[in-house]
Amino acid sequence: MANAQVEGSTARYPKRYKRPAILLQKDSSQGDQLQNNGEAPVLQIGSISIARTMFLADCLRSRHYRRGTVTVICLGMILVAFTLKFSSRSRTQSNNVQEYKRRVAELEIQLEQALKQIPFSTTSTTPKPCRDDFKEIFEREKRYICSHVQGRLGNFMFAYASVYGMASKVNKSVVIQNDNPLLKYFRVKANVVNDLCICNTAKFVNEGRHCQFNKDLLNLNENTNYRPGWYFQSWMYFRHVAEEIRQQFKFKDNVRQKAISKIKGSSEAFVNQQRDSDHDNVTIVGVHVRNGDITKNKQLVDYGYTVASPQYFSAAMTYYRNKYNRTLFLVCSDDVTWCKENINGSDVMFMEDNSFEVDLAILAHCNHSIMSVGTFGWWASFLAGGETIYYKHPARNGSSLRKQFSKDYSDFFYPGWIGME
């Protein structure tokens, strides 16, 4: 699922844009104030809806936006207006407090996503000219689709794979910016530009819900450039080019070699521990456990993120132990301490002190997979290509996150994968 980039309550902006030099603060004696702090540009989004409304209104007055972002600003104002209406009603009824908090958390994330699309400038009200060398070709040929998303590696992988699937349907090519993390680890087939400002003239199309398939996005106009938004976390966008995506997401040699070395070393240690010389008869299962960031971030919890239980991992591992003679489980996690306390067995080894891309490569080179929640484990399982067991409840029922998925999660989880709880 989409990893919303929320740390505390500070909104993050794409590197190519300057963040606005304003700070929204709550002053109990004077109400909500809009202030210029004169220091590093920061947009502080608090829980005061009036302040957020004032900020959006200020954006409209000062015209700190580029063409095509008025819709985003209006969306933000609508969300804020709803927050005001909901909060005034809910705060008078104590039994609605939890619902109020949940809804505000949802709107906070949605509003942040809307604000991220506003290319602010703190130095001039005149948009900076787009000078990328590819701009002329882009506007003349009109056969391109731009790919950009906020978040971590799994989000970028979904966005690229889905946009590549859209492009392949109408004989188009994908355009990405030169700071896209995929370029560092994989061999993607895309036109790389210095500045995605060239995409400002492209037609914007919205996915709808983040983890549901929108069939209209596979039927785009052949003579139009597009910039789709936002996450496209459904395998159905690229099912017709799935093998091409696997090829493009093969790791570069430096990452792959580190992963292979880790796997080989773990396998040899396991065989020696078992006092067996047969290295070839070990079935290696990659286990991804996402736990740390979700349990520590209240906004993610309120939005609906869940974590897989120890019972789930036990059941999934029992499945493989019963099916194969000798299994070795390699566990990669953002919370190894939790894993050591809850995942046990003489056939379990914990992959520690690796970078995230090496962890992903280790999981992708295993025979089979056990995933918890999130896009990182999804891609590890897809690239491994063996059997995959997934956690059936990645989003809390009734939550805002749950509404981003289809009714039975079938648009998100890959066909043939096995759900457990």
Short mmCIF file of C-alpha atoms in Angstrom, two decimals:
data_model
loop_
_atom_site.label_atom_id
_atom_site.label_comp_id
_atom_site.label_asym_id
_atom_site.label_seq_id
_atom_site.Cartn_x
_atom_site.Cartn_y
_atom_site.Cartn_z
CA MET A 1 0.00 0.00 0.00
CA ALA A 2 0.98 3.52 -0.40
CA ASN A 3 3.55 4.60 2.15
CA ALA A 4 2.38 8.03 3.10
CA GLN A 5 5.42 10.21 3.78
CA VAL A 6 4.37 11.60 7.13
CA GLU A 7 6.97 12.27 9.80
CA GLY A 8 5.45 14.09 12.76
CA SER A 9 3.29 16.61 10.95
CA THR A 10 5.70 18.19 8.48
CA ALA A 11 4.74 17.92 4.81
CA ARG A 12 7.46 16.93 2.36
CA TYR A 13 7.82 18.30 -1.16
CA PRO A 14 9.52 17.00 -4.31
CA LYS A 15 13.21 17.96 -4.40
CA ARG A 16 12.81 20.12 -7.48
CA TYR A 17 10.45 22.51 -5.71
CA LYS A 18 11.17 24.93 -2.87
CA ARG A 19 8.89 24.56 0.10
CA PRO A 20 6.91 27.61 1.18
CA ALA A 21 8.57 29.88 3.73
CA ILE A 22 5.59 29.98 6.07
CA LEU A 23 4.75 28.34 9.35
CA LEU A 24 1.26 27.66 10.60
CA GLN A 25 1.07 27.92 14.35
CA LYS A 26 -1.62 27.87 17.00
CA ASP A 27 -1.52 30.83 19.41
CA SER A 28 -4.05 30.42 22.20
CA SER A 29 -4.41 34.16 22.74
CA GLN A 30 -4.74 35.27 19.13
CA GLY A 31 -6.25 32.29 17.39
CA ASP A 32 -4.69 30.81 14.25
CA GLN A 33 -1.90 32.86 12.74
CA LEU A 34 -0.16 32.74 9.39
CA GLN A 35 3.46 33.75 9.92
CA ASN A 36 6.63 34.06 7.91
CA ASN A 37 9.39 32.77 10.11
CA GLY A 38 12.19 34.09 7.88
CA GLU A 39 14.18 30.88 8.25
CA ALA A 40 14.31 27.55 6.44
CA PRO A 41 11.09 27.07 4.44
CA VAL A 42 8.77 24.75 6.34
CA LEU A 43 5.07 24.01 6.06
CA GLN A 44 3.83 22.79 9.43
CA ILE A 45 0.45 21.09 9.12
CA GLY A 46 -1.13 20.88 12.52
CA SER A 47 -4.59 19.86 13.63
CA ILE A 48 -6.02 23.40 13.27
CA SER A 49 -8.26 23.33 10.23
CA ILE A 50 -8.71 27.13 10.12
CA ALA A 51 -4.97 27.59 9.77
CA ARG A 52 -4.85 25.16 6.88
CA THR A 53 -7.70 27.02 5.19
CA MET A 54 -5.79 30.29 5.60
CA PHE A 55 -2.70 28.71 4.05
CA LEU A 56 -4.58 27.51 0.99
CA ALA A 57 -6.23 30.88 0.58
CA ASP A 58 -2.81 32.54 0.78
CA CYS A 59 -1.54 30.23 -1.96
CA LEU A 60 -4.37 31.34 -4.21
CA ARG A 61 -3.79 35.02 -3.50
CA SER A 62 -0.02 34.93 -3.97
CA ARG A 63 -0.27 32.68 -7.07
CA HIS A 64 2.59 30.39 -5.98
CA TYR A 65 1.60 27.60 -8.32
CA ARG A 66 2.18 26.32 -11.80
CA ARG A 67 -0.34 25.55 -14.47
CA GLY A 68 -2.49 22.52 -13.71
CA THR A 69 -2.43 22.72 -9.91
CA VAL A 70 -5.58 24.77 -9.30
CA THR A 71 -7.59 21.56 -9.10
CA VAL A 72 -5.28 20.23 -6.40
CA ILE A 73 -5.64 23.43 -4.37
CA CYS A 74 -9.42 23.32 -4.65
CA LEU A 75 -9.40 19.68 -3.55
CA GLY A 76 -7.41 20.65 -0.50
CA MET A 77 -9.88 23.41 0.37
CA ILE A 78 -12.80 21.01 0.03
CA LEU A 79 -11.13 18.53 2.38
CA VAL A 80 -10.44 21.27 4.90
CA ALA A 81 -14.03 22.49 4.72
CA PHE A 82 -15.23 18.97 5.46
CA THR A 83 -12.86 18.76 8.42
CA LEU A 84 -14.32 21.97 9.84
CA LYS A 85 -17.86 20.73 9.43
CA PHE A 86 -17.09 17.31 10.89
CA SER A 87 -15.08 18.61 13.83
CA SER A 88 -17.74 21.13 14.93
CA ARG A 89 -20.33 18.39 14.94
CA SER A 90 -18.22 15.61 16.46
CA ARG A 91 -16.71 17.49 19.34
CA THR A 92 -20.11 17.98 20.89
CA GLN A 93 -20.69 14.25 21.08
CA SER A 94 -18.29 12.23 23.20
CA ASN A 95 -19.16 8.95 21.51
CA ASN A 96 -17.90 10.34 18.21
CA VAL A 97 -14.41 11.18 19.44
CA GLN A 98 -12.73 8.10 17.96
CA GLU A 99 -14.52 8.52 14.65
CA TYR A 100 -13.47 12.17 14.61
CA LYS A 101 -9.82 11.28 15.20
CA ARG A 102 -9.88 8.59 12.52
CA ARG A 103 -11.46 10.90 9.96
CA VAL A 104 -9.11 13.76 10.73
CA ALA A 105 -6.10 11.42 10.30
CA GLU A 106 -7.46 10.36 6.92
CA LEU A 107 -8.03 13.94 5.80
CA GLU A 108 -4.60 14.96 7.08
CA ILE A 109 -2.93 12.43 4.78
CA GLN A 110 -5.15 13.25 1.81
CA LEU A 111 -4.57 16.96 2.26
CA GLU A 112 -0.83 16.41 2.47
CA GLN A 113 -0.91 14.47 -0.78
CA ALA A 114 -2.80 17.34 -2.41
CA LEU A 115 -0.35 19.93 -1.12
CA LYS A 116 2.61 17.94 -2.45
CA GLN A 117 1.43 18.65 -5.99
CA ILE A 118 1.76 22.43 -5.56
CA PRO A 119 5.15 23.56 -6.87
CA PHE A 120 5.75 26.46 -4.49
CA SER A 121 8.39 29.14 -4.96
CA THR A 122 9.65 31.41 -2.23
CA THR A 123 11.57 33.77 -4.49
CA SER A 124 9.21 34.78 -7.26
CA THR A 125 5.59 34.62 -8.29
CA THR A 126 6.70 33.86 -11.86
CA PRO A 127 7.08 30.15 -12.69
CA LYS A 128 10.65 29.11 -13.43
CA PRO A 129 11.11 28.35 -17.15
CA CYS A 130 11.40 24.67 -17.98
CA ARG A 131 14.73 24.22 -19.75
CA ASP A 132 15.13 20.45 -19.99
CA ASP A 133 16.63 19.43 -23.35
CA PHE A 134 13.96 16.75 -23.83
CA LYS A 135 11.09 19.25 -23.62
CA GLU A 136 10.90 19.97 -27.36
CA ILE A 137 10.80 16.28 -28.29
CA PHE A 138 8.28 15.57 -25.53
CA GLU A 139 5.84 18.21 -26.76
CA ARG A 140 6.32 17.46 -30.45
CA GLU A 141 6.00 13.67 -30.46
CA LYS A 142 3.25 13.35 -27.79
CA ARG A 143 3.96 9.70 -27.05
CA TYR A 144 5.07 9.82 -23.44
CA ILE A 145 3.75 9.06 -19.96
CA CYS A 146 5.42 10.57 -16.91
CA SER A 147 5.99 8.55 -13.75
CA HIS A 148 6.58 10.15 -10.37
CA VAL A 149 5.36 9.30 -6.89
CA GLN A 150 6.10 10.06 -3.25
CA GLY A 151 7.26 7.39 -0.85
CA ARG A 152 9.82 4.65 -0.62
CA LEU A 153 11.16 2.08 -3.08
CA GLY A 154 8.05 -0.14 -3.21
CA ASN A 155 5.88 2.83 -4.15
CA PHE A 156 8.26 3.80 -6.98
CA MET A 157 8.26 0.21 -8.26
CA PHE A 158 4.46 0.04 -8.39
CA ALA A 159 4.17 3.45 -10.05
CA TYR A 160 6.75 2.63 -12.71
CA ALA A 161 5.44 -0.88 -13.45
CA SER A 162 1.86 0.35 -13.79
CA VAL A 163 2.76 3.36 -15.92
CA TYR A 164 4.92 1.09 -18.10
CA GLY A 165 1.87 -1.15 -18.52
CA MET A 166 -0.25 1.84 -19.53
CA ALA A 167 2.41 3.02 -21.99
CA SER A 168 2.80 -0.39 -23.61
CA LYS A 169 -0.90 -0.47 -24.48
CA VAL A 170 -0.69 2.69 -26.63
CA ASN A 171 2.87 2.57 -27.95
CA LYS A 172 4.23 5.17 -25.55
CA SER A 173 7.41 5.49 -23.51
CA VAL A 174 7.84 6.22 -19.81
CA VAL A 175 9.55 9.40 -18.60
CA ILE A 176 11.20 9.57 -15.16
CA GLN A 177 13.43 12.08 -13.42
CA ASN A 178 17.14 11.43 -12.94
CA ASP A 179 16.79 11.18 -9.14
CA ASN A 180 14.32 8.31 -9.34
CA PRO A 181 15.67 5.58 -6.98
CA LEU A 182 14.86 2.85 -9.51
CA LEU A 183 17.82 4.02 -11.60
CA LYS A 184 20.20 3.25 -8.75
CA TYR A 185 19.19 -0.40 -8.31
CA PHE A 186 17.55 -1.62 -11.53
CA ARG A 187 17.76 -1.44 -15.33
CA VAL A 188 14.48 0.21 -16.21
CA LYS A 189 13.60 1.19 -19.78
CA ALA A 190 12.65 4.82 -19.46
CA ASN A 191 13.51 8.23 -20.83
CA VAL A 192 15.44 9.97 -18.08
CA VAL A 193 15.16 13.75 -17.79
CA ASN A 194 16.78 16.27 -15.47
CA ASP A 195 13.50 17.92 -14.56
CA LEU A 196 9.96 16.57 -14.76
CA CYS A 197 8.79 20.13 -15.41
CA ILE A 198 8.38 18.99 -19.01
CA CYS A 199 5.37 17.00 -17.80
CA ASN A 200 3.51 20.14 -16.72
CA THR A 201 1.93 20.32 -20.17
CA ALA A 202 0.86 16.65 -20.13
CA LYS A 203 -2.72 15.64 -19.39
CA PHE A 204 -3.35 14.61 -15.80
CA VAL A 205 -5.39 11.46 -15.14
CA ASN A 206 -6.32 10.17 -11.69
CA GLU A 207 -6.22 6.53 -10.61
CA GLY A 208 -9.21 6.75 -8.27
CA ARG A 209 -8.38 4.48 -5.33
CA HIS A 210 -4.74 3.61 -4.73
CA CYS A 211 -5.04 -0.19 -4.68
CA GLN A 212 -7.90 -0.73 -7.13
CA PHE A 213 -7.55 -1.23 -10.86
CA ASN A 214 -8.94 1.50 -13.12
CA LYS A 215 -9.46 -0.01 -16.57
CA ASP A 216 -9.72 3.41 -18.22
CA LEU A 217 -6.00 3.95 -17.66
CA LEU A 218 -5.21 1.15 -20.11
CA ASN A 219 -7.17 2.94 -22.83
CA LEU A 220 -5.37 6.27 -23.15
CA ASN A 221 -5.23 8.44 -26.26
CA GLU A 222 -2.30 7.63 -28.52
CA ASN A 223 -1.69 11.27 -29.45
CA THR A 224 -1.51 12.75 -25.96
CA ASN A 225 1.19 12.99 -23.30
CA TYR A 226 0.03 11.96 -19.81
CA ARG A 227 1.05 12.38 -16.19
CA PRO A 228 -1.01 9.88 -14.18
CA GLY A 229 -1.44 10.18 -10.41
CA TRP A 230 -0.73 8.58 -7.97
CA TYR A 231 0.27 5.11 -6.66
CA PHE A 232 -1.32 2.46 -8.99
CA GLN A 233 -0.84 -0.43 -6.59
CA SER A 234 -2.49 -3.13 -8.64
CA TRP A 235 -0.82 -5.88 -10.64
CA MET A 236 -3.62 -5.58 -13.20
CA TYR A 237 -2.01 -2.52 -14.76
CA PHE A 238 1.04 -4.54 -15.83
CA ARG A 239 -0.22 -8.13 -16.04
CA HIS A 240 0.32 -8.12 -19.85
CA VAL A 241 3.98 -7.12 -19.38
CA ALA A 242 4.70 -8.95 -16.10
CA GLU A 243 7.79 -10.75 -17.42
CA GLU A 244 9.17 -7.53 -18.87
CA ILE A 245 8.78 -5.90 -15.46
CA ARG A 246 10.62 -8.78 -13.80
CA GLN A 247 13.46 -8.32 -16.28
CA GLN A 248 13.63 -4.57 -15.73
CA PHE A 249 13.61 -5.07 -11.97
CA LYS A 250 16.64 -7.34 -11.99
CA PHE A 251 19.14 -5.90 -9.56
CA LYS A 252 22.36 -4.29 -10.66
CA ASP A 253 25.44 -6.42 -10.07
CA ASN A 254 26.68 -4.75 -6.90
CA VAL A 255 23.36 -5.28 -5.09
CA ARG A 256 22.79 -8.76 -6.50
CA GLN A 257 26.24 -9.99 -5.52
CA LYS A 258 25.82 -8.83 -1.92
CA ALA A 259 22.46 -10.61 -1.71
CA ILE A 260 23.76 -13.85 -3.23
CA SER A 261 26.71 -13.82 -0.85
CA LYS A 262 24.38 -13.43 2.15
CA ILE A 263 22.12 -16.25 0.97
CA LYS A 264 25.04 -18.57 0.25
CA GLY A 265 26.64 -17.90 3.62
CA SER A 266 23.37 -18.50 5.46
CA SER A 267 22.70 -21.72 3.55
CA GLU A 268 26.16 -23.09 4.30
CA ALA A 269 25.86 -22.22 7.99
CA PHE A 270 22.49 -23.95 8.11
CA VAL A 271 23.79 -27.11 6.45
CA ASN A 272 26.78 -27.22 8.79
CA GLN A 273 24.46 -26.77 11.73
CA GLN A 274 22.40 -29.70 10.51
CA ARG A 275 25.61 -31.73 10.01
CA ASP A 276 24.67 -32.43 6.43
CA SER A 277 26.78 -32.01 3.31
CA ASP A 278 23.86 -31.66 0.91
CA HIS A 279 23.73 -27.95 0.02
CA ASP A 280 21.37 -28.38 -2.92
CA ASN A 281 18.41 -29.85 -1.08
CA VAL A 282 17.49 -26.79 0.97
CA THR A 283 14.33 -24.83 0.19
CA ILE A 284 14.92 -21.19 1.07
CA VAL A 285 11.91 -19.10 2.08
CA GLY A 286 12.19 -15.32 2.35
CA VAL A 287 10.21 -13.79 5.23
CA HIS A 288 9.50 -10.07 5.23
CA VAL A 289 8.25 -8.52 8.47
CA ARG A 290 7.13 -4.89 8.41
CA ASN A 291 6.49 -3.84 11.96
CA GLY A 292 8.54 -0.93 13.25
CA ASP A 293 7.33 2.09 11.30
CA ILE A 294 3.65 1.17 11.58
CA THR A 295 3.59 0.52 15.31
CA LYS A 296 5.50 3.74 16.02
CA ASN A 297 3.47 6.07 13.79
CA LYS A 298 0.03 6.90 15.18
CA GLN A 299 -1.10 8.47 11.91
CA LEU A 300 -0.48 5.22 10.04
CA VAL A 301 -2.37 3.28 12.72
CA ASP A 302 -5.29 5.71 12.64
CA TYR A 303 -5.35 5.52 8.84
CA GLY A 304 -5.81 1.75 9.06
CA TYR A 305 -2.45 0.04 8.72
CA THR A 306 -2.11 -3.28 10.55
CA VAL A 307 0.78 -5.60 11.36
CA ALA A 308 0.84 -9.37 10.98
CA SER A 309 0.66 -11.38 14.19
CA PRO A 310 3.15 -14.00 15.43
CA GLN A 311 0.43 -16.60 14.86
CA TYR A 312 0.33 -15.69 11.16
CA PHE A 313 4.05 -16.20 10.71
CA SER A 314 3.90 -19.48 12.62
CA ALA A 315 1.10 -20.79 10.38
CA ALA A 316 2.88 -19.69 7.19
CA MET A 317 6.14 -21.32 8.23
CA THR A 318 4.35 -24.53 9.21
CA TYR A 319 2.91 -24.66 5.68
CA TYR A 320 6.38 -24.71 4.13
CA ARG A 321 7.86 -27.02 6.76
CA ASN A 322 5.17 -29.58 6.01
CA LYS A 323 5.57 -29.24 2.25
CA TYR A 324 9.36 -29.41 1.92
CA ASN A 325 11.88 -31.72 3.57
CA ARG A 326 14.33 -29.04 4.63
CA THR A 327 13.47 -25.38 4.79
CA LEU A 328 15.57 -22.37 5.69
CA PHE A 329 13.75 -19.15 6.56
CA LEU A 330 15.65 -15.90 5.96
CA VAL A 331 13.97 -13.08 7.86
CA CYS A 332 14.32 -9.45 6.74
CA SER A 333 12.65 -6.77 8.84
CA ASP A 334 12.61 -3.18 10.05
CA ASP A 335 12.24 -4.58 13.58
CA VAL A 336 14.63 -7.50 14.05
CA THR A 337 14.22 -7.38 17.83
CA TRP A 338 10.49 -8.16 17.50
CA CYS A 339 11.28 -10.95 15.04
CA LYS A 340 13.75 -12.63 17.39
CA GLU A 341 11.16 -12.58 20.15
CA ASN A 342 8.29 -13.92 18.02
CA ILE A 343 9.71 -16.00 15.15
CA ASN A 344 11.50 -19.11 16.32
CA GLY A 345 13.08 -22.28 15.00
CA SER A 346 16.43 -23.87 14.30
CA ASP A 347 15.68 -23.28 10.61
CA VAL A 348 15.38 -19.49 11.03
CA MET A 349 18.12 -16.96 10.32
CA PHE A 350 17.86 -13.20 10.66
CA MET A 351 19.35 -10.94 8.01
CA GLU A 352 20.83 -8.01 9.94
CA ASP A 353 22.81 -4.87 9.12
CA ASN A 354 21.87 -4.77 5.46
CA SER A 355 20.70 -1.82 3.40
CA PHE A 356 17.07 -1.97 2.33
CA GLU A 357 17.94 -2.73 -1.30
CA VAL A 358 20.10 -5.71 -0.26
CA ASP A 359 17.26 -6.98 1.95
CA LEU A 360 14.92 -6.72 -1.04
CA ALA A 361 17.40 -8.56 -3.25
CA ILE A 362 17.83 -11.32 -0.65
CA LEU A 363 14.07 -11.86 -0.49
CA ALA A 364 13.77 -11.70 -4.29
CA HIS A 365 16.37 -14.48 -4.72
CA CYS A 366 14.66 -16.94 -2.36
CA ASN A 367 12.65 -19.92 -3.61
CA HIS A 368 9.40 -18.90 -1.90
CA SER A 369 8.00 -16.05 0.17
CA ILE A 370 6.11 -15.03 3.27
CA MET A 371 5.04 -11.38 3.24
CA SER A 372 3.46 -9.26 5.92
CA VAL A 373 2.06 -5.89 4.77
CA GLY A 374 3.14 -3.14 2.41
CA THR A 375 4.66 -2.80 -1.04
CA PHE A 376 8.21 -3.87 -0.11
CA GLY A 377 7.15 -7.43 0.72
CA TRP A 378 4.81 -7.47 -2.30
CA TRP A 379 7.65 -6.79 -4.71
CA ALA A 380 10.01 -9.19 -2.97
CA SER A 381 7.42 -11.94 -3.45
CA PHE A 382 6.64 -11.02 -7.05
CA LEU A 383 10.30 -11.00 -8.03
CA ALA A 384 11.04 -14.28 -6.25
CA GLY A 385 8.37 -15.91 -8.38
CA GLY A 386 7.71 -18.96 -6.19
CA GLU A 387 4.86 -19.64 -3.81
CA THR A 388 3.78 -16.68 -1.72
CA ILE A 389 1.80 -16.56 1.51
CA TYR A 390 0.33 -13.17 2.38
CA TYR A 391 -1.38 -11.70 5.43
CA LYS A 392 -5.12 -11.49 4.71
CA HIS A 393 -5.81 -8.34 6.71
CA PRO A 394 -3.38 -5.58 5.62
CA ALA A 395 -5.95 -2.88 6.46
CA ARG A 396 -8.29 -2.55 9.44
CA ASN A 397 -11.94 -3.09 8.49
CA GLY A 398 -13.83 0.17 8.23
CA SER A 399 -10.65 2.24 8.00
CA SER A 400 -9.73 4.79 5.37
CA LEU A 401 -6.94 2.52 4.14
CA ARG A 402 -9.35 -0.40 3.68
CA LYS A 403 -11.39 1.75 1.29
CA GLN A 404 -8.39 2.04 -1.03
CA PHE A 405 -8.60 -1.70 -1.82
CA SER A 406 -11.16 -3.68 -3.76
CA LYS A 407 -13.72 -5.67 -1.77
CA ASP A 408 -11.74 -8.92 -1.74
CA TYR A 409 -8.23 -7.42 -2.20
CA SER A 410 -8.01 -9.22 -5.55
CA ASP A 411 -6.75 -6.12 -7.38
CA PHE A 412 -3.77 -5.96 -5.03
CA PHE A 413 -2.67 -9.53 -4.23
CA TYR A 414 -1.26 -11.45 -7.16
CA PRO A 415 -3.22 -14.46 -8.55
CA GLY A 416 -2.20 -17.77 -6.98
CA TRP A 417 -0.86 -16.28 -3.78
CA ILE A 418 -2.17 -17.87 -0.58
CA GLY A 419 -3.85 -15.76 2.08
CA MET A 420 -3.54 -16.67 5.78
CA GLU A 421 -4.37 -14.97 9.08
#
